[in-house]
Amino acid sequence: MKILGISCFYHDASAALLVDGKIVAAVQEERLTRKKHDSSFPINSINYCLKSQNLEIEDIDFIGFYEKPLLKFERGLYQHIQMFPWGLKTFVGSMPSWFNEKLRVVKIIRKKLKYKKNVLFIEHHMAHAASFLSSPFNEAAILTSDGVGEWTTTAYGIGKNNNITLLKDIRFPSSLGLLYSALTAYLGFSVNNSEYKVMGLSPYGNMNKETNPYYQKLLHVIDIKKDGSYRLDMSYFTFHYKDRMPSKKLCYLLGGPVRKKESEVEQKHKDIAAALQLIIEEVTFKILINLRNETKSNNLVLSGGVALNSVCNGKIIKKTGFKNVWIQPDPGDGGNSIGVASYIYNAILGKKRNYVLKDPYLGPCFSNDEIKKFLEDSQIIFHKIEDNTDLVRKTARMIKDNKVIGWFQG
C-alpha cells in the first residue's frame, strides 16, 4: 500500500510518502525551491518522494490532502459576509487564489500528476492529530493548536491504537495562533515567519505576572476559563476582515503604534513578548491539566503551529501531570502531509500501526563527495576539516567572535 500526502496553498507546502504503513520520504517544498514558506503545489517534493523509492505516480494507491477546501471556503464566506462591507476589499482580493487553486485541488492533482485514482480529504486538525499515529504511544491524549484550519483553531482528544477521537474544539476567530501572530505583527516582525523571534524575545522581558503591566493589559484581549477554553475580544483585531492584524484599539491598549520594522527593540517590546508568552503558557497548561484529568492518560501528543513554542513545551511535564510528551518534528502545516497519509492508512483503511517516527531526516541528503563537487564547480573557496573536535572548536570560536554560521549536515 502506497499513499502520498500533500499539504499546500497556504504556507509550508510539503509532500510525504507512506509505503506499507511507514513514512519513507517527506520534504517541504521550500527545501527544493529555496522560497521560504513556499505555499505552491509541491511538485518538486512529490517528485523527490517518488524518485527516492523508484516509484511512478501510477504506483500510488491513494493521495491525501491535509484539509477540506470547501469547508474552509465556507468559513471565509461567513467571516466576510459577517464583516461586510469592511472586509470587501480583502474578500475580492482573495477570490482568484480560491478559484484558481484552493477549490480545484483534485483537478490540479489530476492535471499536474496525471493521477487517476482516489484523492481523499480530511479535516486540518485531524491531520494534525494524526501525528499520534507516528508516535511511540498506543494510547495518548492529543492537543492541536494553530492559527486556524477550516473552522477549528484548538482541539483536544484521545488516541487509542488506530483510532483518534477529537472531543472538544475552539473555533475561529478565537485562536491562540492568531493571537500570537497579531502580537508578532504589533512588535514589527513578519507574520507566519517570525513568531519564533517573539518567543526568543520573551525571556528578555518581565516574566512575572504580578509586575508585568502588559500581562494585565492582555487579559482584556482574551477571556480565559478554568478549563483553558478561551475567547478573544475581536475589537482588538482586524485579521478576520483585513490583511492586517492589530486594531487601533490594541495599539492604544499597548501604549503606542506598531513597531516599525528594523527599529530598535525597546524594553517595552520585550515585556510585551514576555506577557504574550505568559498568556500562551497559561492557556496551554490549563487545557492540558483539564485534558489529563479527562483522559487519565500519562502520554501526550502535541501538534499544530503553537506546538513549535519550545519554551512552553519544556515546562509541560512539570506543570501538567503528563509523564511522557511526543511532538512531531514538524508540528506545523508542513508536517500535515505525514499526518494525512498516516490517517488514511491507519484510521480510514484500518491497517495496523507498524511505524514510529524516530528519524526526522526524511528528505534529500548529500554526501561529502557531492558537496565537494558542488563547491569546486561553483568556484567557492572552502577548507576541509578532518577532525570533528577541531570543527566544533573552530565553530564555537567564530560564534564567540560574533560571526554568522550556516551549518549544513547530511
CSV table of C-alpha atoms in Angstrom, one decimal:
chain,number,residue,atom,x,y,z
A,1,MET,CA,0.0,0.0,0.0
A,2,LYS,CA,1.4,3.3,-1.1
A,3,ILE,CA,-0.1,6.7,0.0
A,4,LEU,CA,1.1,10.2,-0.9
A,5,GLY,CA,0.2,13.0,1.5
A,6,ILE,CA,0.1,16.6,0.3
A,7,SER,CA,-0.1,20.0,2.1
A,8,CYS,CA,-0.1,23.3,0.2
A,9,PHE,CA,-1.7,26.6,-0.9
A,10,TYR,CA,-1.3,28.5,2.5
A,11,HIS,CA,2.3,28.1,3.8
A,12,ASP,CA,4.9,25.4,4.2
A,13,ALA,CA,3.8,23.2,1.3
A,14,SER,CA,5.1,19.6,1.6
A,15,ALA,CA,4.7,16.0,0.5
A,16,ALA,CA,5.1,12.7,2.3
A,17,LEU,CA,5.2,9.1,1.0
A,18,LEU,CA,3.9,6.2,3.1
A,19,VAL,CA,4.7,2.7,2.0
A,20,ASP,CA,3.1,-0.2,3.9
A,21,GLY,CA,2.5,1.9,6.9
A,22,LYS,CA,5.9,3.5,7.1
A,23,ILE,CA,6.8,7.1,6.2
A,24,VAL,CA,9.8,6.6,3.8
A,25,ALA,CA,10.2,10.1,2.4
A,26,ALA,CA,8.9,13.6,3.3
A,27,VAL,CA,10.1,17.1,2.4
A,28,GLN,CA,8.9,20.7,2.4
A,29,GLU,CA,8.8,22.4,-0.9
A,30,GLU,CA,10.9,25.3,0.4
A,31,ARG,CA,13.9,23.0,0.7
A,32,LEU,CA,13.8,22.4,-3.0
A,33,THR,CA,12.7,25.8,-4.4
A,34,ARG,CA,14.6,27.9,-1.8
A,35,LYS,CA,11.5,30.1,-1.3
A,36,LYS,CA,10.9,30.3,2.4
A,37,HIS,CA,7.5,29.0,3.4
A,38,ASP,CA,6.7,28.2,-0.2
A,39,SER,CA,3.0,27.6,-0.4
A,40,SER,CA,2.8,26.4,-4.1
A,41,PHE,CA,1.7,22.9,-5.2
A,42,PRO,CA,4.6,20.8,-4.0
A,43,ILE,CA,5.5,19.2,-7.4
A,44,ASN,CA,9.2,19.1,-6.5
A,45,SER,CA,8.6,17.4,-3.2
A,46,ILE,CA,6.3,14.9,-4.8
A,47,ASN,CA,8.8,14.1,-7.5
A,48,TYR,CA,11.5,13.6,-4.8
A,49,CYS,CA,9.3,11.3,-2.7
A,50,LEU,CA,8.5,9.1,-5.8
A,51,LYS,CA,12.1,9.1,-7.1
A,52,SER,CA,13.6,8.2,-3.7
A,53,GLN,CA,11.6,4.9,-3.8
A,54,ASN,CA,11.9,4.3,-7.6
A,55,LEU,CA,8.1,4.8,-8.0
A,56,GLU,CA,5.8,6.3,-10.6
A,57,ILE,CA,2.6,8.1,-9.8
A,58,GLU,CA,0.7,5.1,-11.1
A,59,ASP,CA,2.1,3.1,-8.2
A,60,ILE,CA,0.3,5.3,-5.7
A,61,ASP,CA,-2.9,3.8,-4.3
A,62,PHE,CA,-4.3,7.0,-2.6
A,63,ILE,CA,-3.4,10.7,-2.5
A,64,GLY,CA,-4.5,12.5,0.7
A,65,PHE,CA,-5.0,16.3,1.1
A,66,TYR,CA,-4.5,17.8,4.5
A,67,GLU,CA,-7.8,19.7,4.8
A,68,LYS,CA,-11.2,20.2,3.4
A,69,PRO,CA,-11.2,23.2,1.0
A,70,LEU,CA,-15.0,23.6,0.7
A,71,LEU,CA,-15.4,23.8,4.5
A,72,LYS,CA,-12.5,26.4,4.6
A,73,PHE,CA,-14.2,28.4,1.8
A,74,GLU,CA,-17.4,28.3,3.8
A,75,ARG,CA,-15.7,29.9,6.8
A,76,GLY,CA,-14.1,32.6,4.5
A,77,LEU,CA,-17.5,33.4,3.1
A,78,TYR,CA,-19.1,33.6,6.5
A,79,GLN,CA,-16.5,35.9,8.1
A,80,HIS,CA,-16.5,38.3,5.2
A,81,ILE,CA,-20.3,38.4,5.0
A,82,GLN,CA,-20.4,39.0,8.7
A,83,MET,CA,-18.0,41.9,8.4
A,84,PHE,CA,-19.4,43.4,5.2
A,85,PRO,CA,-18.6,46.0,3.9
A,86,TRP,CA,-15.3,46.4,5.8
A,87,GLY,CA,-13.9,43.1,4.5
A,88,LEU,CA,-15.0,43.6,0.9
A,89,LYS,CA,-11.5,44.6,-0.5
A,90,THR,CA,-9.8,41.6,1.2
A,91,PHE,CA,-12.6,39.2,0.1
A,92,VAL,CA,-12.4,40.3,-3.6
A,93,GLY,CA,-8.6,40.1,-3.5
A,94,SER,CA,-8.7,36.5,-2.1
A,95,MET,CA,-11.0,35.2,-4.8
A,96,PRO,CA,-8.5,34.5,-7.6
A,97,SER,CA,-6.5,32.1,-5.4
A,98,TRP,CA,-9.6,30.3,-4.3
A,99,PHE,CA,-11.0,29.8,-7.8
A,100,ASN,CA,-7.6,29.1,-9.4
A,101,GLU,CA,-6.1,26.8,-6.8
A,102,LYS,CA,-7.7,26.2,-3.4
A,103,LEU,CA,-11.1,24.9,-4.7
A,104,ARG,CA,-9.5,23.0,-7.6
A,105,VAL,CA,-7.3,20.6,-5.7
A,106,VAL,CA,-8.5,17.4,-7.4
A,107,LYS,CA,-8.3,19.0,-10.9
A,108,ILE,CA,-4.7,20.3,-10.1
A,109,ILE,CA,-3.7,16.8,-8.9
A,110,ARG,CA,-5.1,15.2,-12.0
A,111,LYS,CA,-3.5,17.7,-14.3
A,112,LYS,CA,-0.1,18.1,-12.8
A,113,LEU,CA,0.5,14.5,-11.7
A,114,LYS,CA,-1.7,12.6,-14.3
A,115,TYR,CA,-3.2,10.8,-11.4
A,116,LYS,CA,-6.4,8.8,-11.9
A,117,LYS,CA,-7.1,7.1,-8.6
A,118,ASN,CA,-8.7,8.3,-5.4
A,119,VAL,CA,-8.0,11.6,-3.8
A,120,LEU,CA,-9.1,11.8,-0.1
A,121,PHE,CA,-9.6,14.8,2.1
A,122,ILE,CA,-9.5,15.0,5.9
A,123,GLU,CA,-10.0,18.0,8.2
A,124,HIS,CA,-7.0,20.1,9.0
A,125,HIS,CA,-6.9,19.5,12.8
A,126,MET,CA,-7.4,15.8,12.3
A,127,ALA,CA,-4.3,15.8,10.1
A,128,HIS,CA,-2.5,17.5,13.0
A,129,ALA,CA,-3.9,15.0,15.5
A,130,ALA,CA,-2.8,12.1,13.2
A,131,SER,CA,0.7,12.8,14.5
A,132,PHE,CA,-0.4,10.4,17.2
A,133,LEU,CA,-0.2,7.6,14.6
A,134,SER,CA,3.5,8.1,14.2
A,135,SER,CA,4.1,8.4,17.9
A,136,PRO,CA,5.5,5.7,20.2
A,137,PHE,CA,2.3,5.5,22.2
A,138,ASN,CA,-0.6,3.0,21.8
A,139,GLU,CA,-2.8,5.5,23.7
A,140,ALA,CA,-2.3,9.2,24.4
A,141,ALA,CA,-4.1,12.5,25.0
A,142,ILE,CA,-3.9,14.8,22.0
A,143,LEU,CA,-3.8,18.6,21.8
A,144,THR,CA,-3.7,20.5,18.5
A,145,SER,CA,-3.4,24.3,18.3
A,146,ASP,CA,-2.6,26.7,15.5
A,147,GLY,CA,-3.9,29.7,13.6
A,148,VAL,CA,-6.9,28.1,12.0
A,149,GLY,CA,-7.8,25.1,9.9
A,150,GLU,CA,-11.2,25.1,8.4
A,151,TRP,CA,-13.0,26.4,11.5
A,152,THR,CA,-11.1,24.8,14.3
A,153,THR,CA,-8.2,26.7,16.0
A,154,THR,CA,-7.6,24.4,19.1
A,155,ALA,CA,-8.8,20.9,19.6
A,156,TYR,CA,-8.2,18.0,22.0
A,157,GLY,CA,-9.0,14.4,22.2
A,158,ILE,CA,-7.7,10.9,22.7
A,159,GLY,CA,-5.8,8.4,20.5
A,160,LYS,CA,-6.0,4.6,21.0
A,161,ASN,CA,-4.4,2.2,18.6
A,162,ASN,CA,-5.7,3.2,15.2
A,163,ASN,CA,-8.4,5.5,16.4
A,164,ILE,CA,-8.5,9.2,17.1
A,165,THR,CA,-11.4,10.9,18.7
A,166,LEU,CA,-11.4,14.7,19.0
A,167,LEU,CA,-13.6,15.6,22.0
A,168,LYS,CA,-13.8,19.4,22.0
A,169,ASP,CA,-12.6,22.3,19.9
A,170,ILE,CA,-12.4,26.1,19.9
A,171,ARG,CA,-13.3,27.8,16.6
A,172,PHE,CA,-12.4,30.8,14.6
A,173,PRO,CA,-12.0,33.7,15.2
A,174,SER,CA,-10.7,32.8,18.7
A,175,SER,CA,-7.3,31.4,18.2
A,176,LEU,CA,-4.0,31.2,20.2
A,177,GLY,CA,-2.0,31.1,17.0
A,178,LEU,CA,-3.7,34.2,15.6
A,179,LEU,CA,-3.3,36.0,18.9
A,180,TYR,CA,0.4,35.2,18.7
A,181,SER,CA,0.7,36.3,15.1
A,182,ALA,CA,-1.2,39.6,15.9
A,183,LEU,CA,1.3,40.4,18.6
A,184,THR,CA,4.1,39.4,16.3
A,185,ALA,CA,2.8,41.9,13.8
A,186,TYR,CA,2.5,44.6,16.5
A,187,LEU,CA,6.1,44.0,17.6
A,188,GLY,CA,7.2,44.7,14.0
A,189,PHE,CA,8.0,41.1,12.9
A,190,SER,CA,6.6,39.2,9.9
A,191,VAL,CA,3.5,37.0,10.4
A,192,ASN,CA,3.7,33.3,9.7
A,193,ASN,CA,7.5,33.6,9.8
A,194,SER,CA,8.9,35.4,12.8
A,195,GLU,CA,6.8,34.2,15.7
A,196,TYR,CA,10.0,32.4,16.9
A,197,LYS,CA,11.7,35.8,17.3
A,198,VAL,CA,8.9,36.8,19.7
A,199,MET,CA,9.3,33.6,21.6
A,200,GLY,CA,13.1,34.2,21.8
A,201,LEU,CA,12.5,37.8,22.9
A,202,SER,CA,10.2,36.9,25.8
A,203,PRO,CA,12.9,35.9,28.4
A,204,TYR,CA,14.5,39.3,28.0
A,205,GLY,CA,11.2,40.8,29.3
A,206,ASN,CA,9.5,40.7,32.7
A,207,MET,CA,8.2,37.1,33.1
A,208,ASN,CA,6.4,37.9,36.4
A,209,LYS,CA,2.6,38.1,36.0
A,210,GLU,CA,2.3,40.3,39.1
A,211,THR,CA,4.7,43.0,37.9
A,212,ASN,CA,4.5,42.9,34.1
A,213,PRO,CA,1.9,45.5,33.2
A,214,TYR,CA,1.3,44.1,29.7
A,215,TYR,CA,0.1,40.8,31.1
A,216,GLN,CA,-2.8,42.6,32.8
A,217,LYS,CA,-3.5,44.5,29.6
A,218,LEU,CA,-3.6,41.3,27.5
A,219,LEU,CA,-6.2,39.9,29.9
A,220,HIS,CA,-8.6,42.5,28.3
A,221,VAL,CA,-7.9,40.8,24.9
A,222,ILE,CA,-8.5,37.2,25.9
A,223,ASP,CA,-11.0,35.7,28.3
A,224,ILE,CA,-9.5,32.5,29.8
A,225,LYS,CA,-11.7,30.0,31.7
A,226,LYS,CA,-10.6,27.5,34.3
A,227,ASP,CA,-10.5,24.5,31.9
A,228,GLY,CA,-8.4,26.5,29.4
A,229,SER,CA,-11.2,27.4,27.0
A,230,TYR,CA,-10.8,31.0,25.8
A,231,ARG,CA,-12.4,33.7,23.7
A,232,LEU,CA,-10.8,36.7,22.0
A,233,ASP,CA,-12.3,40.1,22.2
A,234,MET,CA,-12.3,40.8,18.4
A,235,SER,CA,-12.5,44.6,18.8
A,236,TYR,CA,-8.7,44.4,19.4
A,237,PHE,CA,-8.1,42.7,16.0
A,238,THR,CA,-8.7,43.1,12.3
A,239,PHE,CA,-7.4,39.8,10.9
A,240,HIS,CA,-11.0,38.5,10.4
A,241,TYR,CA,-11.7,41.0,7.7
A,242,LYS,CA,-8.4,42.8,6.7
A,243,ASP,CA,-4.9,41.7,5.7
A,244,ARG,CA,-3.6,43.5,8.9
A,245,MET,CA,-3.9,42.0,12.3
A,246,PRO,CA,-3.7,44.5,15.3
A,247,SER,CA,-6.6,47.1,15.5
A,248,LYS,CA,-6.2,50.7,16.6
A,249,LYS,CA,-7.7,49.6,19.9
A,250,LEU,CA,-4.9,47.1,20.5
A,251,CYS,CA,-2.3,49.8,19.7
A,252,TYR,CA,-4.0,52.1,22.2
A,253,LEU,CA,-4.1,49.3,24.9
A,254,LEU,CA,-0.4,48.6,24.5
A,255,GLY,CA,0.5,52.3,24.6
A,256,GLY,CA,1.7,53.1,21.1
A,257,PRO,CA,1.7,52.3,17.3
A,258,VAL,CA,3.0,49.1,15.7
A,259,ARG,CA,6.8,49.0,16.0
A,260,LYS,CA,8.5,49.9,12.7
A,261,LYS,CA,10.5,47.1,11.1
A,262,GLU,CA,14.2,47.2,11.9
A,263,SER,CA,13.7,49.9,14.5
A,264,GLU,CA,15.2,49.5,18.0
A,265,VAL,CA,13.7,46.8,20.2
A,266,GLU,CA,12.9,48.5,23.5
A,267,GLN,CA,12.3,47.1,26.9
A,268,LYS,CA,8.6,47.7,26.3
A,269,HIS,CA,8.6,45.3,23.3
A,270,LYS,CA,10.5,42.7,25.4
A,271,ASP,CA,7.9,43.0,28.2
A,272,ILE,CA,5.0,42.6,25.7
A,273,ALA,CA,6.7,39.4,24.3
A,274,ALA,CA,7.0,38.1,27.8
A,275,ALA,CA,3.4,38.9,28.6
A,276,LEU,CA,2.3,37.1,25.5
A,277,GLN,CA,4.4,34.0,26.4
A,278,LEU,CA,2.8,34.0,29.8
A,279,ILE,CA,-0.7,34.0,28.3
A,280,ILE,CA,0.1,31.2,25.9
A,281,GLU,CA,1.5,29.1,28.7
A,282,GLU,CA,-1.4,29.8,31.0
A,283,VAL,CA,-4.0,28.8,28.4
A,284,THR,CA,-2.0,25.7,27.3
A,285,PHE,CA,-1.3,24.4,30.8
A,286,LYS,CA,-5.0,24.9,31.8
A,287,ILE,CA,-6.1,23.0,28.7
A,288,LEU,CA,-3.6,20.2,29.4
A,289,ILE,CA,-4.5,19.9,33.1
A,290,ASN,CA,-8.1,19.5,32.1
A,291,LEU,CA,-7.2,17.1,29.4
A,292,ARG,CA,-5.1,15.0,31.7
A,293,ASN,CA,-8.0,14.8,34.2
A,294,GLU,CA,-10.5,13.9,31.5
A,295,THR,CA,-8.4,11.2,29.7
A,296,LYS,CA,-6.4,9.9,32.7
A,297,SER,CA,-3.6,9.3,30.2
A,298,ASN,CA,0.1,9.7,31.1
A,299,ASN,CA,1.0,10.3,27.5
A,300,LEU,CA,0.6,13.5,25.4
A,301,VAL,CA,0.9,14.2,21.7
A,302,LEU,CA,1.2,17.8,20.6
A,303,SER,CA,0.7,19.2,17.1
A,304,GLY,CA,-0.2,22.4,15.3
A,305,GLY,CA,1.9,25.5,14.9
A,306,VAL,CA,1.6,26.5,18.6
A,307,ALA,CA,3.4,23.3,19.4
A,308,LEU,CA,6.5,25.0,17.9
A,309,ASN,CA,6.7,27.0,21.1
A,310,SER,CA,9.6,25.1,22.7
A,311,VAL,CA,9.7,27.5,25.7
A,312,CYS,CA,6.2,26.3,26.6
A,313,ASN,CA,6.8,22.7,25.7
A,314,GLY,CA,9.8,22.5,28.1
A,315,LYS,CA,7.5,23.1,31.1
A,316,ILE,CA,4.7,20.7,30.2
A,317,ILE,CA,5.7,17.7,32.3
A,318,LYS,CA,6.4,19.9,35.3
A,319,LYS,CA,3.2,21.9,35.1
A,320,THR,CA,0.5,19.5,33.9
A,321,GLY,CA,0.9,15.9,35.3
A,322,PHE,CA,1.7,14.2,32.0
A,323,LYS,CA,4.7,11.9,32.2
A,324,ASN,CA,5.6,11.5,28.5
A,325,VAL,CA,5.3,14.1,25.7
A,326,TRP,CA,5.8,13.5,22.0
A,327,ILE,CA,5.8,16.2,19.4
A,328,GLN,CA,6.0,15.6,15.7
A,329,PRO,CA,9.3,17.0,14.4
A,330,ASP,CA,7.3,19.3,12.1
A,331,PRO,CA,4.1,20.0,14.0
A,332,GLY,CA,3.0,22.9,11.7
A,333,ASP,CA,1.3,22.6,8.3
A,334,GLY,CA,4.4,21.2,6.7
A,335,GLY,CA,4.0,18.0,8.8
A,336,ASN,CA,0.4,17.5,7.9
A,337,SER,CA,1.4,15.7,4.7
A,338,ILE,CA,2.7,13.0,7.1
A,339,GLY,CA,-0.5,13.2,9.2
A,340,VAL,CA,-2.9,12.8,6.3
A,341,ALA,CA,-1.0,9.8,4.8
A,342,SER,CA,-0.9,8.1,8.2
A,343,TYR,CA,-4.6,8.8,8.9
A,344,ILE,CA,-5.7,7.2,5.6
A,345,TYR,CA,-3.6,4.1,6.2
A,346,ASN,CA,-4.3,3.5,9.8
A,347,ALA,CA,-7.7,5.1,10.5
A,348,ILE,CA,-9.6,5.0,7.2
A,349,LEU,CA,-8.2,1.8,5.8
A,350,GLY,CA,-7.9,0.2,9.3
A,351,LYS,CA,-4.4,-1.1,8.8
A,352,LYS,CA,-2.4,-2.0,12.0
A,353,ARG,CA,0.2,0.6,13.1
A,354,ASN,CA,3.7,-0.7,12.5
A,355,TYR,CA,5.8,2.5,12.5
A,356,VAL,CA,7.2,5.1,14.9
A,357,LEU,CA,8.7,8.3,13.5
A,358,LYS,CA,12.2,8.2,15.2
A,359,ASP,CA,14.2,9.8,12.4
A,360,PRO,CA,13.1,13.2,11.1
A,361,TYR,CA,15.7,13.1,8.3
A,362,LEU,CA,13.3,12.1,5.5
A,363,GLY,CA,14.3,14.5,2.8
A,364,PRO,CA,17.2,14.8,0.4
A,365,CYS,CA,20.8,14.2,1.7
A,366,PHE,CA,24.2,14.8,0.1
A,367,SER,CA,27.5,13.0,0.5
A,368,ASN,CA,30.8,14.8,1.1
A,369,ASP,CA,31.8,14.0,-2.4
A,370,GLU,CA,28.7,15.7,-3.8
A,371,ILE,CA,29.2,18.7,-1.6
A,372,LYS,CA,32.9,19.0,-2.6
A,373,LYS,CA,32.0,18.7,-6.3
A,374,PHE,CA,29.4,21.5,-6.0
A,375,LEU,CA,31.8,23.8,-4.2
A,376,GLU,CA,34.5,23.2,-6.9
A,377,ASP,CA,32.1,23.6,-9.8
A,378,SER,CA,30.8,26.8,-8.3
A,379,GLN,CA,34.4,28.0,-7.6
A,380,ILE,CA,33.6,28.5,-3.9
A,381,ILE,CA,36.7,28.7,-1.6
A,382,PHE,CA,36.5,26.0,1.1
A,383,HIS,CA,38.6,24.3,3.7
A,384,LYS,CA,38.0,20.7,4.7
A,385,ILE,CA,38.4,20.0,8.4
A,386,GLU,CA,39.0,16.3,9.1
A,387,ASP,CA,38.7,16.2,12.8
A,388,ASN,CA,35.2,16.7,14.4
A,389,THR,CA,36.6,18.1,17.6
A,390,ASP,CA,38.6,20.7,15.7
A,391,LEU,CA,35.4,21.5,13.7
A,392,VAL,CA,33.4,22.2,16.8
A,393,ARG,CA,36.1,24.2,18.4
A,394,LYS,CA,36.6,26.5,15.4
A,395,THR,CA,32.8,26.9,15.0
A,396,ALA,CA,32.5,27.9,18.7
A,397,ARG,CA,35.3,30.4,18.3
A,398,MET,CA,33.6,32.0,15.3
A,399,ILE,CA,30.3,32.3,17.2
A,400,LYS,CA,32.2,33.8,20.1
A,401,ASP,CA,33.7,36.3,17.7
A,402,ASN,CA,30.1,37.3,16.6
A,403,LYS,CA,30.3,35.6,13.2
A,404,VAL,CA,27.2,34.2,11.5
A,405,ILE,CA,27.4,30.4,11.0
A,406,GLY,CA,25.5,28.4,8.5
A,407,TRP,CA,25.5,24.7,9.4
A,408,PHE,CA,24.7,22.0,6.8
A,409,GLN,CA,24.8,18.4,7.8
A,410,GLY,CA,23.6,15.4,5.7
